[in-house]
Short mmCIF file of C-alpha atoms and ligand atoms in Angstrom, two decimals:
data_model
loop_
_atom_site.label_atom_id
_atom_site.label_comp_id
_atom_site.label_asym_id
_atom_site.label_seq_id
_atom_site.Cartn_x
_atom_site.Cartn_y
_atom_site.Cartn_z
CA UNK A 189 173.93 404.73 192.54
CA UNK A 190 171.13 403.20 190.60
CA UNK A 191 173.65 401.48 188.42
CA UNK A 192 175.31 399.96 191.44
CA UNK A 193 171.93 398.92 192.86
CA UNK A 194 171.00 397.25 189.62
CA UNK A 195 174.37 395.63 189.26
CA UNK A 196 173.95 394.14 192.74
CA UNK A 197 170.46 392.99 191.88
CA UNK A 198 171.63 391.53 188.62
CA UNK A 199 174.48 389.79 190.41
CA UNK A 200 172.04 388.37 192.97
CA UNK A 201 169.63 387.23 190.30
CA UNK A 202 172.42 385.56 188.36
CA UNK A 203 173.77 383.77 191.39
CA UNK A 204 170.32 382.45 192.25
CA UNK A 205 169.81 381.32 188.66
CA UNK A 206 173.15 379.58 188.61
CA UNK A 207 172.86 377.92 192.01
CA UNK A 208 174.08 374.38 191.49
CA UNK A 209 171.44 371.67 191.41
CA UNK A 210 171.71 369.31 194.36
CA UNK A 211 173.91 366.91 192.50
CA UNK A 212 175.45 367.41 189.06
CA UNK A 213 173.70 365.52 186.31
CA UNK A 214 175.61 362.46 185.19
CA UNK A 215 175.10 362.51 181.46
CA UNK A 216 176.39 360.14 178.82
CA UNK A 217 175.86 361.19 175.19
CA UNK A 218 174.29 358.67 172.83
CA UNK A 219 174.94 358.25 169.13
CA UNK A 220 172.61 356.74 166.60
CA UNK A 221 173.94 354.41 163.95
CA UNK A 222 171.69 353.60 161.03
CA UNK A 223 173.02 350.60 159.21
CA UNK A 224 172.14 349.32 155.86
CA UNK A 225 170.21 346.15 156.34
CA UNK A 226 169.22 343.74 153.64
CA UNK A 227 165.73 343.74 152.26
CA UNK A 228 163.10 342.75 154.76
CA UNK A 229 165.53 342.30 157.59
CA UNK A 230 164.32 345.21 159.65
CA UNK A 231 161.02 343.49 160.40
CA UNK A 232 162.46 339.98 160.74
CA UNK A 233 165.10 341.24 163.16
CA UNK A 234 162.50 343.10 165.20
CA UNK A 235 160.29 340.01 165.37
CA UNK A 236 163.23 337.80 166.34
CA UNK A 237 164.13 340.16 169.14
CA UNK A 238 160.50 340.14 170.32
CA UNK A 239 160.46 336.34 170.30
CA UNK A 240 163.75 336.17 172.20
CA UNK A 241 162.61 338.74 174.77
CA UNK A 242 159.33 336.93 175.32
CA UNK A 243 161.07 333.58 175.62
CA UNK A 244 163.71 334.86 178.04
CA UNK A 245 161.05 336.60 180.11
CA UNK A 246 158.99 333.42 180.40
CA UNK A 247 162.05 331.36 181.36
CA UNK A 248 163.08 333.84 184.04
CA UNK A 249 159.77 333.42 185.79
CA UNK A 250 160.26 329.67 186.07
CA UNK A 251 162.27 327.98 188.76
CA UNK A 252 163.64 325.39 186.35
CA UNK A 253 165.20 327.92 183.96
CA UNK A 254 167.85 326.22 181.87
CA UNK A 255 171.42 327.37 182.08
CA UNK A 256 172.37 329.63 180.43
CA UNK A 257 169.10 331.46 179.97
CA UNK A 258 168.70 332.98 176.54
CA UNK A 259 168.41 336.74 176.59
CA UNK A 260 167.49 339.04 173.76
CA UNK A 261 169.39 339.85 170.66
CA UNK A 262 169.94 343.39 169.57
CA UNK A 263 168.42 344.02 166.22
CA UNK A 264 170.26 345.35 163.29
CA UNK A 265 168.70 348.35 161.56
CA UNK A 266 169.50 351.06 164.08
CA UNK A 267 171.44 351.07 167.31
CA UNK A 268 172.23 353.65 169.93
CA UNK A 269 175.68 353.53 171.47
CA UNK A 270 177.34 355.18 174.45
CA UNK A 271 181.06 355.64 175.00
CA UNK A 272 182.08 353.96 178.24
CA UNK A 273 185.56 353.82 179.79
CA UNK A 274 186.96 350.60 181.26
CA UNK A 275 190.18 350.29 183.27
CA UNK A 276 192.51 352.89 184.78
CA UNK A 277 193.73 354.66 182.73
CA UNK A 278 190.56 353.90 180.85
CA UNK A 279 190.07 352.69 177.31
CA UNK A 280 186.89 353.88 175.59
CA UNK A 281 184.41 351.40 174.20
CA UNK A 282 181.26 352.11 172.20
CA UNK A 283 178.54 349.99 173.71
CA UNK A 284 174.99 349.40 172.53
CA UNK A 285 172.53 350.88 175.01
CA UNK A 286 170.09 348.07 175.72
CA UNK A 287 167.25 348.21 178.23
CA UNK A 288 166.22 344.72 177.12
CA UNK A 289 169.29 342.90 178.45
CA UNK A 290 171.39 343.33 181.57
CA UNK A 291 174.91 341.96 181.12
CA UNK A 292 177.53 344.57 180.25
CA UNK A 293 180.33 343.26 178.08
CA UNK A 294 183.09 344.38 175.77
CA UNK A 295 185.37 342.75 173.23
CA UNK A 296 183.15 342.59 170.12
CA UNK A 297 185.26 345.21 168.34
CA UNK A 298 188.08 346.78 170.29
CA UNK A 299 190.02 344.27 172.38
CA UNK A 300 190.05 344.56 176.17
CA UNK A 301 193.01 346.61 177.38
CA UNK A 302 193.94 345.35 180.84
CA UNK A 303 195.27 347.72 183.48
CA UNK A 304 196.05 347.47 187.20
CA UNK A 305 192.34 347.54 188.02
CA UNK A 306 191.50 344.51 185.84
CA UNK A 307 190.55 341.56 187.96
CA UNK A 308 189.68 338.20 186.45
CA UNK A 309 186.95 336.60 188.54
CA UNK A 310 187.86 333.08 187.44
CA UNK A 311 184.35 332.67 186.06
CA UNK A 312 183.19 332.08 182.51
CA UNK A 313 180.34 334.09 181.06
CA UNK A 314 178.08 333.26 178.16
CA UNK A 315 174.97 334.97 176.93
CA UNK A 316 172.78 333.92 174.02
CA UNK A 317 170.85 336.70 172.30
CA UNK A 318 168.53 334.74 170.05
CA UNK A 319 170.42 335.18 166.79
CA UNK A 320 173.72 336.15 168.40
CA UNK A 321 175.79 335.09 171.36
CA UNK A 322 179.02 335.80 173.11
CA UNK A 323 181.14 333.86 175.54
CA UNK A 324 184.23 334.80 177.43
CA UNK A 325 185.53 335.62 180.87
CA UNK A 326 183.96 337.73 183.59
CA UNK A 327 186.21 340.45 185.02
CA UNK A 328 185.73 343.21 187.52
CA UNK A 329 187.16 346.57 186.57
CA UNK A 330 186.74 350.30 187.00
CA UNK A 331 184.08 351.68 184.67
CA UNK A 332 183.98 355.38 183.80
CA UNK A 333 180.77 357.07 182.72
CA UNK A 334 180.38 360.50 181.17
CA UNK A 335 182.91 363.09 182.24
CA UNK A 336 184.60 361.02 184.90
CA UNK A 337 182.10 359.27 187.19
CA UNK A 338 183.76 356.02 188.24
CA UNK A 339 182.38 352.71 189.41
CA UNK A 340 184.99 350.47 190.98
CA UNK A 341 184.87 346.69 190.82
CA UNK A 342 182.13 346.60 188.18
CA UNK A 343 181.45 343.14 186.83
CA UNK A 344 181.90 343.06 183.05
CA UNK A 345 182.10 340.32 180.47
CA UNK A 346 185.04 340.17 178.10
CA UNK A 347 184.12 338.29 174.96
CA UNK A 348 186.57 335.77 173.60
CA UNK A 349 184.09 334.83 170.92
CA UNK A 350 180.94 336.46 169.68
CA UNK A 351 178.71 335.81 166.72
CA UNK A 352 175.71 337.43 165.15
CA UNK A 353 176.76 340.97 166.02
CA UNK A 354 177.45 343.47 163.31
CA UNK A 355 180.31 345.90 163.58
CA UNK A 356 180.11 349.47 164.77
CA UNK A 357 180.17 348.66 168.46
CA UNK A 358 182.34 346.97 171.06
CA UNK A 359 179.67 345.23 173.13
CA UNK A 360 176.58 345.99 175.17
CA UNK A 361 175.74 348.22 178.11
CA UNK A 362 172.99 346.20 179.78
CA UNK A 363 170.41 348.46 181.38
CA UNK A 364 167.65 345.95 181.96
CA UNK A 365 166.59 344.47 185.31
CA UNK A 366 169.30 342.49 187.10
CA UNK A 367 167.15 339.31 187.04
CA UNK A 368 167.99 338.95 183.35
CA UNK A 369 171.61 338.16 184.27
CA UNK A 370 170.56 334.96 186.05
CA UNK A 371 172.81 332.02 185.15
CA UNK A 372 174.95 333.93 182.68
CA UNK A 373 178.11 333.80 184.79
CA UNK A 374 179.25 330.44 186.18
CA UNK A 375 178.62 330.03 189.87
CA UNK A 376 177.03 333.47 190.23
CA UNK A 377 173.34 333.93 190.79
CA UNK A 378 172.92 337.51 189.58
CA UNK A 379 175.50 339.91 188.12
CA UNK A 380 175.01 343.45 189.48
CA UNK A 381 174.41 345.88 186.63
CA UNK A 382 176.18 349.20 186.11
CA UNK A 383 173.21 351.08 187.55
CA UNK A 384 173.06 348.70 190.55
CA UNK A 385 176.67 349.53 191.38
CA UNK A 386 176.35 353.26 190.72
CA UNK A 387 173.57 353.10 193.24
CA UNK A 388 175.23 350.80 195.82
CA UNK A 389 178.41 352.92 195.63
CA UNK A 390 176.22 355.97 196.31
CA UNK A 391 177.29 357.67 193.09
CA UNK A 392 173.67 358.31 192.23
CA UNK A 393 170.75 359.23 194.47
CA UNK A 394 168.27 356.89 192.91
CA UNK A 395 168.75 353.76 190.89
CA UNK A 396 167.31 355.10 187.67
CA UNK A 397 168.30 356.04 184.17
CA UNK A 398 166.58 358.47 181.86
CA UNK A 399 166.90 358.37 178.10
CA UNK A 400 166.46 361.15 175.59
CA UNK A 401 166.53 360.19 171.92
CA UNK A 402 165.78 362.50 169.01
CA UNK A 403 164.42 361.54 165.62
CA UNK A 404 166.90 361.94 162.77
CA UNK A 405 166.51 361.69 159.04
CA UNK A 406 170.15 361.79 158.09
CA UNK A 407 172.44 359.00 156.98
CA UNK A 408 175.45 360.54 158.74
CA UNK A 409 177.07 357.65 160.57
CA UNK A 410 177.45 357.99 164.30
CA UNK A 411 175.08 360.87 164.80
CA UNK A 412 175.16 362.25 168.35
CA UNK A 413 171.47 362.77 168.96
CA UNK A 414 170.65 361.55 172.41
CA UNK A 415 171.74 361.26 175.98
CA UNK A 416 171.27 359.08 178.99
CA UNK A 417 171.37 360.44 182.52
CA UNK A 418 172.01 358.33 185.58
CA UNK A 419 170.30 358.89 188.94
CA UNK A 420 168.31 361.94 187.87
CA UNK A 421 166.21 363.13 184.99
CA UNK A 422 167.29 366.08 182.85
CA UNK A 423 164.55 368.74 182.74
CA UNK A 424 166.13 370.26 179.62
CA UNK A 425 165.07 367.21 177.62
CA UNK A 426 161.33 367.00 178.23
CA UNK A 427 158.28 369.23 178.40
CA UNK A 428 155.49 369.13 180.98
CA UNK A 429 155.56 366.54 183.73
CA UNK A 430 156.92 363.01 183.65
CA UNK A 431 154.11 360.51 184.13
CA UNK A 432 155.12 357.39 186.03
CA UNK A 433 153.60 353.94 185.66
CA UNK A 434 154.21 350.87 187.80
CA UNK A 435 155.91 347.93 186.09
CA UNK A 436 153.16 345.63 184.88
CA UNK A 437 152.41 342.46 186.86
CA UNK A 438 151.71 340.60 183.65
CA UNK A 439 154.41 338.09 182.78
CA UNK A 440 156.61 338.09 180.76
CA UNK A 441 156.42 341.89 180.21
CA UNK A 442 156.91 342.19 183.98
CA UNK A 443 160.51 340.99 183.51
CA UNK A 444 161.32 344.14 181.51
CA UNK A 445 160.35 347.80 181.50
CA UNK A 446 156.75 346.78 180.92
CA UNK A 447 153.49 348.67 181.40
CA UNK A 448 149.79 347.93 181.07
CA UNK A 449 148.20 349.91 178.29
CA UNK A 450 145.70 350.07 175.47
CA UNK A 451 145.96 351.53 171.96
CA UNK A 452 143.64 353.65 169.89
CA UNK A 453 144.17 354.66 166.28
CA UNK A 454 142.46 358.03 165.92
CA UNK A 455 139.23 357.31 167.80
CA UNK A 456 139.18 353.59 167.08
CA UNK A 457 140.12 351.21 169.88
CA UNK A 458 142.51 348.64 168.42
CA UNK A 459 143.95 347.03 171.57
CA UNK A 460 142.80 346.78 175.18
CA UNK A 461 144.14 345.16 178.33
CA UNK A 462 147.61 344.83 176.85
CA UNK A 463 151.00 344.56 178.49
CA UNK A 464 154.02 345.77 176.53
CA UNK A 465 157.53 347.03 177.05
CA UNK A 466 159.59 350.11 176.29
CA UNK A 467 162.88 348.99 174.76
CA UNK A 468 165.84 351.06 173.54
CA UNK A 469 167.17 348.02 171.64
CA UNK A 470 164.20 347.70 169.28
CA UNK A 471 164.04 349.80 166.14
CA UNK A 472 160.34 349.48 165.43
CA UNK A 473 157.14 349.68 167.41
CA UNK A 474 155.44 346.30 167.37
CA UNK A 475 151.78 345.46 167.95
CA UNK A 476 150.03 342.08 168.04
CA UNK A 477 148.40 340.33 165.10
CA UNK A 478 146.02 337.40 164.82
CA UNK A 479 147.19 336.31 161.41
CA UNK A 480 149.64 333.61 162.33
CA UNK A 481 147.64 332.01 165.09
CA UNK A 482 148.33 328.40 165.81
CA UNK A 483 145.53 325.89 165.74
CA UNK A 484 145.70 325.08 169.41
CA UNK A 485 144.68 328.62 170.28
CA UNK A 486 141.74 328.87 167.93
CA UNK A 487 140.89 325.30 166.93
CA UNK A 488 137.70 326.26 165.09
CA UNK A 489 139.36 328.56 162.57
CA UNK A 490 139.08 327.06 159.13
CA UNK A 491 138.62 329.97 156.75
CA UNK A 492 140.91 332.97 156.50
CA UNK A 493 137.93 335.23 157.02
CA UNK A 494 137.36 333.70 160.45
CA UNK A 495 140.69 334.95 161.68
CA UNK A 496 140.45 337.36 164.56
CA UNK A 497 141.17 341.00 163.87
CA UNK A 498 143.96 341.92 166.21
CA UNK A 499 145.61 345.32 166.63
CA UNK A 500 147.86 344.99 163.60
CA UNK A 501 145.05 343.95 161.22
CA UNK A 502 142.88 346.80 162.51
CA UNK A 503 145.72 349.29 162.09
CA UNK A 504 146.53 347.99 158.63
CA UNK A 505 142.90 348.27 157.56
CA UNK A 506 142.40 351.72 159.09
CA UNK A 507 145.57 353.18 157.59
CA UNK A 508 145.10 351.43 154.25
CA UNK A 509 148.72 350.29 154.37
CA UNK A 510 149.75 347.35 152.23
CA UNK A 511 152.53 344.96 153.09
CA UNK A 512 155.66 345.84 151.11
CA UNK A 513 157.67 342.70 150.35
CA UNK A 514 161.13 344.30 150.02
CA UNK A 515 161.03 346.00 153.43
CA UNK A 516 158.45 343.89 155.26
CA UNK A 517 156.81 347.14 156.41
CA UNK A 518 153.40 348.57 155.61
CA UNK A 519 153.55 351.05 152.73
CA UNK A 520 151.27 354.08 152.32
CA UNK A 521 150.35 356.26 149.37
CA UNK A 522 150.74 359.99 149.92
CA UNK A 523 146.96 360.31 150.14
CA UNK A 524 146.84 357.64 152.87
CA UNK A 525 149.67 359.41 154.67
CA UNK A 526 147.77 362.71 154.52
CA UNK A 527 144.87 360.95 156.26
CA UNK A 528 146.97 359.15 158.85
CA UNK A 529 145.63 359.50 162.41
CA UNK A 530 147.60 359.58 165.66
CA UNK A 531 148.40 356.19 167.17
CA UNK A 532 147.68 356.61 170.89
CA UNK A 533 149.27 354.53 173.61
CA UNK A 534 146.98 354.99 176.59
CA UNK A 535 148.71 354.09 179.84
CA UNK A 536 146.78 354.43 183.08
CA UNK A 537 144.56 357.11 181.54
CA UNK A 538 147.44 359.12 180.06
CA UNK A 539 147.81 359.31 176.30
CA UNK A 540 151.10 359.21 174.43
CA UNK A 541 150.26 359.90 170.81
CA UNK A 542 152.52 358.98 167.93
CA UNK A 543 151.83 361.67 165.36
CA UNK A 544 151.50 360.64 161.70
CA UNK A 545 155.07 361.79 161.11
CA UNK A 546 156.26 359.73 164.09
CA UNK A 547 154.67 356.60 162.61
CA UNK A 548 156.70 356.65 159.39
CA UNK A 549 160.26 355.59 158.64
CA UNK A 550 162.49 358.59 157.81
CA UNK A 551 162.08 358.91 154.06
CA UNK A 552 165.71 359.94 153.64
CA UNK A 553 166.67 356.50 154.97
CA UNK A 554 164.39 354.34 152.81
CA UNK A 555 167.28 352.77 150.93
CA UNK A 556 168.93 351.67 154.17
CA UNK A 557 166.15 349.18 154.77
CA UNK A 558 165.73 347.90 151.24
CA UNK A 559 163.01 350.43 150.42
CA UNK A 560 162.64 352.88 147.56
CA UNK A 561 163.16 356.62 147.59
CA UNK A 562 159.94 358.59 147.84
CA UNK A 563 157.87 355.77 149.32
CA UNK A 564 156.25 356.03 152.73
CA UNK A 565 156.74 353.13 155.13
CA UNK A 566 155.17 352.72 158.56
CA UNK A 567 157.44 351.87 161.51
CA UNK A 568 154.57 350.22 163.33
CA UNK A 569 154.85 346.53 162.55
CA UNK A 570 153.49 343.14 163.47
CA UNK A 571 154.91 341.40 166.58
CA UNK A 572 153.81 338.10 165.02
CA UNK A 573 151.81 336.81 167.96
CA UNK A 574 148.23 337.47 169.03
CA UNK A 575 147.41 339.76 171.93
CA UNK A 576 146.85 338.29 175.36
CA UNK A 577 150.12 336.43 175.88
CA UNK A 578 151.52 339.02 178.28
CA UNK A 579 153.97 340.42 175.75
CA UNK A 580 151.73 342.33 173.39
CA UNK A 581 153.74 345.31 172.26
CA UNK A 582 157.21 346.78 172.04
CA UNK A 583 157.56 350.53 172.15
CA UNK A 584 160.90 350.79 170.38
CA UNK A 585 162.98 353.64 169.02
CA UNK A 586 160.21 355.03 166.82
CA UNK A 587 158.32 355.66 170.10
CA UNK A 588 161.31 356.58 172.28
CA UNK A 589 162.56 359.17 169.78
CA UNK A 590 159.35 361.09 170.49
CA UNK A 591 159.00 360.57 174.25
CA UNK A 592 161.47 360.97 177.09
CA UNK A 593 161.73 357.71 179.05
CA UNK A 594 162.73 356.93 182.63
CA UNK A 595 163.74 353.47 183.89
CA UNK A 596 163.34 353.66 187.64
CA UNK A 597 164.62 350.58 189.46
CA UNK A 598 164.25 352.11 192.94
CA UNK A 599 160.50 352.66 192.55
CA UNK A 600 159.84 349.84 190.05
CA UNK A 601 158.25 352.13 187.52
CA UNK A 602 158.57 353.53 184.02
CA UNK A 603 158.31 357.26 183.34
CA UNK A 604 157.34 358.94 180.09
CA UNK A 605 157.13 362.59 179.09
CA UNK A 606 156.58 364.67 175.98
CA UNK A 607 159.51 366.43 174.35
CA UNK A 608 160.01 369.46 172.14
CA UNK A 609 160.15 367.04 169.19
CA UNK A 610 157.17 364.82 170.03
CA UNK A 611 155.15 366.33 167.18
CA UNK A 612 157.95 367.59 164.97
CA UNK A 613 157.85 366.91 161.22
CA UNK A 614 161.19 365.22 160.74
CA UNK A 615 160.68 362.06 158.79
C1 NAG B 947 190.00 341.12 192.83
O1 NAG B 947 188.89 340.34 193.26
C2 NAG B 947 189.08 339.69 194.50
C3 NAG B 947 187.88 338.80 194.78
O2 NAG B 947 186.85 338.98 193.88
C4 NAG B 947 189.26 340.73 195.59
O3 NAG B 947 189.52 340.10 196.81
C5 NAG B 947 190.44 341.65 195.21
O4 NAG B 947 190.54 342.70 196.13
C6 NAG B 947 190.25 342.23 193.82
N1 NAG B 947 191.40 342.98 193.42
C7 NAG B 947 191.32 344.18 192.83
C8 NAG B 947 192.62 344.79 192.38
O5 NAG B 947 190.25 344.77 192.69
C1 NAG B 948 177.52 346.01 193.12
O1 NAG B 948 176.14 346.08 193.48
C2 NAG B 948 175.68 344.96 194.19
C3 NAG B 948 174.17 345.07 194.35
O2 NAG B 948 173.69 346.36 194.35
C4 NAG B 948 176.40 344.83 195.51
O3 NAG B 948 175.96 343.70 196.21
C5 NAG B 948 177.89 344.73 195.22
O4 NAG B 948 178.61 344.70 196.42
C6 NAG B 948 178.33 345.90 194.38
N1 NAG B 948 179.73 345.75 194.03
C7 NAG B 948 180.58 346.73 194.16
C8 NAG B 948 181.99 346.43 193.76
O5 NAG B 948 180.26 347.85 194.55
C1 NAG B 949 164.95 366.33 158.06
O1 NAG B 949 164.50 366.94 159.25
C2 NAG B 949 164.58 368.34 159.26
C3 NAG B 949 164.08 368.84 160.61
O2 NAG B 949 164.82 368.30 161.63
C4 NAG B 949 163.74 368.92 158.13
O3 NAG B 949 163.91 370.30 158.09
C5 NAG B 949 164.17 368.29 156.80
O4 NAG B 949 163.30 368.72 155.78
C6 NAG B 949 164.14 366.78 156.88
N1 NAG B 949 164.65 366.21 155.64
C7 NAG B 949 164.04 365.23 154.99
C8 NAG B 949 164.72 364.73 153.76
O5 NAG B 949 162.99 364.73 155.37
#
């Protein structure tokens, strides 16, 4: 009798525990590709992307934006890709997951396979990404995400020519704000993004995406180590609560997933009143420097010693890092690494601390970026412009591999949360 009672109880408990959540999570796995880049390119590419993002953001806020507006490139050292289906029956394409641009396009690698759902819009598309570009034709087609969620009539670009993109992917899944698509398709004001149409077709409750990336120190190509969920967050991928922050009003960061924040290194304040963006398409975390100031900003500067100490100079001095020519990154001795302090991004009173281990490039991957085995390189680099221009920082993969991130279009906010690997020793 007791057995039966307990079996019933157990059955009840199990059914409660396995009650379906309101709506199944729409999850798309992400894979990390670490490429070998030539010496120094990791920093140059990151700075070029920053320049392109800033430039595109400024142009988008002006009424007289030229046509087509340049939008950001995707830098080379590491990319995250998602497998997306296009057509019916669908063909799978590996697309770069990019929160810094908003056009979705295919045709860089695998050619477009047309099916009955392919519909040429009659319009040309062209997007310039700073160092790369593609042009082609805009189609609408059925797009399949994850294990079968379909969006019908999704606008996608099909490249007939592209340059400046390395292999390993078939195009880009643009997850940035729709405004960044302005003037990319002939005769069309804005091109609805994949998340816009998931939302307008009521496939997701809220127009948001959440991204979980995990740090890796392996050279295995195509490592599945992340996921993106559409419409809902996945509680299995973060710890504690998600903190939400309104998109900054400071232009041009306001054109992206930008937030107002400050930075401390250990207890030392190194940046205040800054606006910066979270960006899945940037490998590094970039902070402002005063070193390359132009004369018009600081006309009185004549000696090097007069140069203002911006966040990067302060960080460099405090860590003791020296600029390493081959990689372009700051290099530490093991003693300096042992003394490394947390780098804290303080957003609206909440602190997101990059642990010492989170601040360094995975040592197993040193050779991939033109570095030497056994050396310690910092992934926090110089954005190449002084603070105060409205685009002070980029919190790239080295940040996003430690914190869960939410891109909430419905509520115009960015969410961040700790993860089980925020403070893990991986690198
Ligand atoms: C193709 O697009 C046109 C206009 O954009 C639309 O009227 C037509 O229904 C579409 N056809 C398919 C098969 O989706
Ligand atoms: C895509 O989304 C936009 C804006 O949310 C909407 O205007 C458009 O009708 C949608 N297209 C389809 C095919 O659902
Ligand atoms: C790689 O990371 C794992 C933990 O995820 C760790 O055990 C291992 O020692 C790391 N390897 C290197 C070479 O850093």
